[in-house]
Short mmCIF file of C-alpha atoms in Angstrom, two decimals:
data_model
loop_
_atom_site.label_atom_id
_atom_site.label_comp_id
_atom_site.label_asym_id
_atom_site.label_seq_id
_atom_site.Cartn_x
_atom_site.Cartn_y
_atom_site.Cartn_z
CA UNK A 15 -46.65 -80.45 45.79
CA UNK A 16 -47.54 -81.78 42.67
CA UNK A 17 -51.47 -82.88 42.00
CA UNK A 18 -50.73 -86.06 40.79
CA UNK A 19 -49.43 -86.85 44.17
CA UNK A 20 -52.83 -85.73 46.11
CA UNK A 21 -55.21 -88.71 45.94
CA UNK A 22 -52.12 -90.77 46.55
CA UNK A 23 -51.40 -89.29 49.62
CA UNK A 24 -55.55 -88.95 50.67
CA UNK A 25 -55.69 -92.33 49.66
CA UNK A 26 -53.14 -93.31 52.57
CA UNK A 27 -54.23 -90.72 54.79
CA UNK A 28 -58.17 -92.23 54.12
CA UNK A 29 -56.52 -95.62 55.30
CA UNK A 30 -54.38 -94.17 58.00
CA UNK A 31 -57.63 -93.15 59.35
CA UNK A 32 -59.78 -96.40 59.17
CA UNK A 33 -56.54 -98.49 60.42
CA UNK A 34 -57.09 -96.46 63.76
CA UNK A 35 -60.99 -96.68 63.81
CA UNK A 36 -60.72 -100.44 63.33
CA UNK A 37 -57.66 -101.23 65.54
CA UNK A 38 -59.73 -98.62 68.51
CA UNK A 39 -63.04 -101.02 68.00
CA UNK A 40 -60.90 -103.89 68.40
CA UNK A 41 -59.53 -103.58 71.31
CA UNK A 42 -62.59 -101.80 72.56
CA UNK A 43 -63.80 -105.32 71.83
CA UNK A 44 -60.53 -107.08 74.07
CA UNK A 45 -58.64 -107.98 71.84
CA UNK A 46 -55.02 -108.21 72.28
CA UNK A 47 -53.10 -105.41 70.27
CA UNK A 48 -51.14 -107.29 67.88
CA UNK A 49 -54.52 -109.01 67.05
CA UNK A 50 -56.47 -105.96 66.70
CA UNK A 51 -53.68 -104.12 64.51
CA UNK A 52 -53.44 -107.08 62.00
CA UNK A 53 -57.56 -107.33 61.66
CA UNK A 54 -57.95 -103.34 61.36
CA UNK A 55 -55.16 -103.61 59.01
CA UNK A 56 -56.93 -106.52 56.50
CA UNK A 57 -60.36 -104.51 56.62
CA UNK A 58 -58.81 -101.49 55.92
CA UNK A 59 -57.42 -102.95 52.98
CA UNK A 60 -60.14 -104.50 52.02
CA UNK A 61 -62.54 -101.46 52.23
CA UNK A 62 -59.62 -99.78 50.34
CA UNK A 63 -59.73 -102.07 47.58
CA UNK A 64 -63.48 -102.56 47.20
CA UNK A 65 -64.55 -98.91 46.93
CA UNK A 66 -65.55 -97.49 43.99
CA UNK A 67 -66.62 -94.27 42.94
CA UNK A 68 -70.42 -95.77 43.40
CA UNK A 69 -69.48 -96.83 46.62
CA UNK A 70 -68.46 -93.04 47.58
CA UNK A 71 -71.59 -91.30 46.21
CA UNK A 72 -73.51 -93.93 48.67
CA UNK A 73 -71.40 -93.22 51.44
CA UNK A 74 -71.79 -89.06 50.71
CA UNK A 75 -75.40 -89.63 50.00
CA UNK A 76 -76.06 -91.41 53.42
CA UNK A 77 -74.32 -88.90 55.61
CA UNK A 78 -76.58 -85.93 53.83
CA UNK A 79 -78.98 -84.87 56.62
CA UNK A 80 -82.00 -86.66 56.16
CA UNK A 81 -85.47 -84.99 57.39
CA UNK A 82 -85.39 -87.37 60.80
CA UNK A 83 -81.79 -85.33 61.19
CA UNK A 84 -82.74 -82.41 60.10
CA UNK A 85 -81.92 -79.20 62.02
CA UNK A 86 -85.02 -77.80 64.06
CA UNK A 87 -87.16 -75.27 62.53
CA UNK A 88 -86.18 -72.18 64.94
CA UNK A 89 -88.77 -69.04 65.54
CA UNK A 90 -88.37 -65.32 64.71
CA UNK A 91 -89.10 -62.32 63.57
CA UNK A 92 -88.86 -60.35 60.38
CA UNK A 93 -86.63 -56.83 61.33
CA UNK A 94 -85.26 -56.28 57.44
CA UNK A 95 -85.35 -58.28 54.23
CA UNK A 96 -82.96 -57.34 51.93
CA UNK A 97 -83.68 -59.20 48.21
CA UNK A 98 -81.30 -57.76 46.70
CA UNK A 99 -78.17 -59.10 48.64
CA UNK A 100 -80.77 -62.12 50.01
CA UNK A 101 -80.09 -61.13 53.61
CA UNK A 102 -82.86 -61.26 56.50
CA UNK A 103 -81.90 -59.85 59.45
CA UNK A 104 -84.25 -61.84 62.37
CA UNK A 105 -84.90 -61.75 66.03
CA UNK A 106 -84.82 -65.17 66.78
CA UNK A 107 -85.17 -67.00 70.18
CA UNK A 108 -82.52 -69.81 70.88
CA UNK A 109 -81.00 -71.71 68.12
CA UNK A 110 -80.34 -75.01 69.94
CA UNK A 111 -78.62 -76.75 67.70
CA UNK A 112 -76.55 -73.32 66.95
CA UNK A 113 -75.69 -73.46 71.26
CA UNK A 114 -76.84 -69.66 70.17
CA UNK A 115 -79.54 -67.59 72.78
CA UNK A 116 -81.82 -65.32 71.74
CA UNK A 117 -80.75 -62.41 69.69
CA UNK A 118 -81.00 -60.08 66.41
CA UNK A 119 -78.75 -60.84 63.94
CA UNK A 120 -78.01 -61.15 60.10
CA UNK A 121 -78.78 -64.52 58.07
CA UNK A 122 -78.30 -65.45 54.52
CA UNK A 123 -81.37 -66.51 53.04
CA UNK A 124 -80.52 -70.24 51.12
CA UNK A 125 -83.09 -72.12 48.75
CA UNK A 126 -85.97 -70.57 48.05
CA UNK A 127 -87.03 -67.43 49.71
CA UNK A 128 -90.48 -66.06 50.56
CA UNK A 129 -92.03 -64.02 48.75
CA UNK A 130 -91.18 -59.75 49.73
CA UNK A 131 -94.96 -59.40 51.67
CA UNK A 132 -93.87 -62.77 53.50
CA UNK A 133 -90.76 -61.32 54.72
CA UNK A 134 -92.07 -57.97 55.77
CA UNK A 135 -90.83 -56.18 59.42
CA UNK A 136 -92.78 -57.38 61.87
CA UNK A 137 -93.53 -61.03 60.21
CA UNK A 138 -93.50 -63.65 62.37
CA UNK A 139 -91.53 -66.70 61.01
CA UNK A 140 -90.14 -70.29 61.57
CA UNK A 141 -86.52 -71.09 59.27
CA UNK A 142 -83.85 -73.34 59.82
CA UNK A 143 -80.45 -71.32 61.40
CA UNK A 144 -77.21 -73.07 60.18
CA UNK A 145 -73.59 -72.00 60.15
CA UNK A 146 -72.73 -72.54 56.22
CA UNK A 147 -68.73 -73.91 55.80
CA UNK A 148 -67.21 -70.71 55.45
CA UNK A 149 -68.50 -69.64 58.54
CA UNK A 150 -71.80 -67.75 57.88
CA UNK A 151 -74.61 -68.23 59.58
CA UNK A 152 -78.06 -69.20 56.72
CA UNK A 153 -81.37 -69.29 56.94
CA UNK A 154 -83.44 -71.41 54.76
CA UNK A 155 -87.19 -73.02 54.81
CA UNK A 156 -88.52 -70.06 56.03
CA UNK A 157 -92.13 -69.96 56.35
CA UNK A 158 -94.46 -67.61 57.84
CA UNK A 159 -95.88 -68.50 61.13
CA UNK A 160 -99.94 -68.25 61.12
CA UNK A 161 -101.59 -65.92 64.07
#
C-alpha cells in the first residue's frame, strides 16, 4: 500500500466512524433511521471539512489526562532500584485502576526519578502504576512516603 494513499483512507475511516456515532445518538434520540443517517451524514461532513490541524492538537490536548483524571497515586515498597536500566522493582498493594491485587513486581521508572537514598530497599513510597502502550507496566511520580 502506497503512503500517499494512508490519510486518504484514515480520512474515510475517521468519517466512517463519526457517521456511526452520530447516526447511534440519533436514533438514541427517536429519530427515524433515514432521518438520523442523513443528519449524522451532514455533521460528519461538516466536522470533516472544518478541522484543521489546530483543531486536532485541541482535540489531542483535551483527551490528555488532566490532574482531576489522573491515575491514583498507589502505595509500596522499595525491594530493588536499579538506575542503571531505571527499573524499581515494588511491593505494592492493589492498583485499582490497573484491576491488579497486591503483589511484587517490576516497574519502569518514567519522568523524573528519586534520588538513589529515596529509592533504597525498604523505602516506603506512593507512584503512579500504568501499563505504557507497548504493554509495560511504569511507574512515575514516585515520592517517598513520610513515617
Amino acid at each position: 500500500m502506497s503512503t500517499a494513499r494512508r490519510p486518504d483512507g484514515l480520512r474515510a475511516a475517521l468519517r466512517v466512524l463519526a457517521m456511526a456515532a452520530l447516526l447511534s445518538a440519533g436514533l438514541a434520540q427517536g429519530q427515524q433511521p433515514g432521518a438520523a443517517a442523513a443528519s449524522a451524514s451532514a455533521s460528519a461532513s461538516a466536522a470533516h471539512e472544518h478541522t484543521s490541524p489546530t483543531d486536532h492538537a485541541a482535540q489531542a490536548a483535551a483527551a490528555a489526562p488532566s490532574p482531576a483524571n489522573a491515575p491514583p497515586l498507589s502505595e509500596g515498597e522499595v525491594v530493588r532500584w536499579d538506575p542503571a536500566t531505571r527499573r524499581v522493582t515494588l511491593r505494592h498493594g492493589e492498583l485499582k485502576n490497573l484491576d491488579m491485587p497486591p503483589m511484587t513486581m517490576v516497574f519502569r521508572v518514567q519522568g523524573e526519578a528519586p534520588a538513589g537514598t529515596e529509592l533504597a530497599p525498604g523505602t516506603r513510597v506512593r507512584f503512579v502504576a500504568e501499563r505504557d502502550p507497548g504493554g509495560f507496566f511504569t511507574a512515575s511520580r514516585i515520592e517517598p512516603v513520610a513515617r
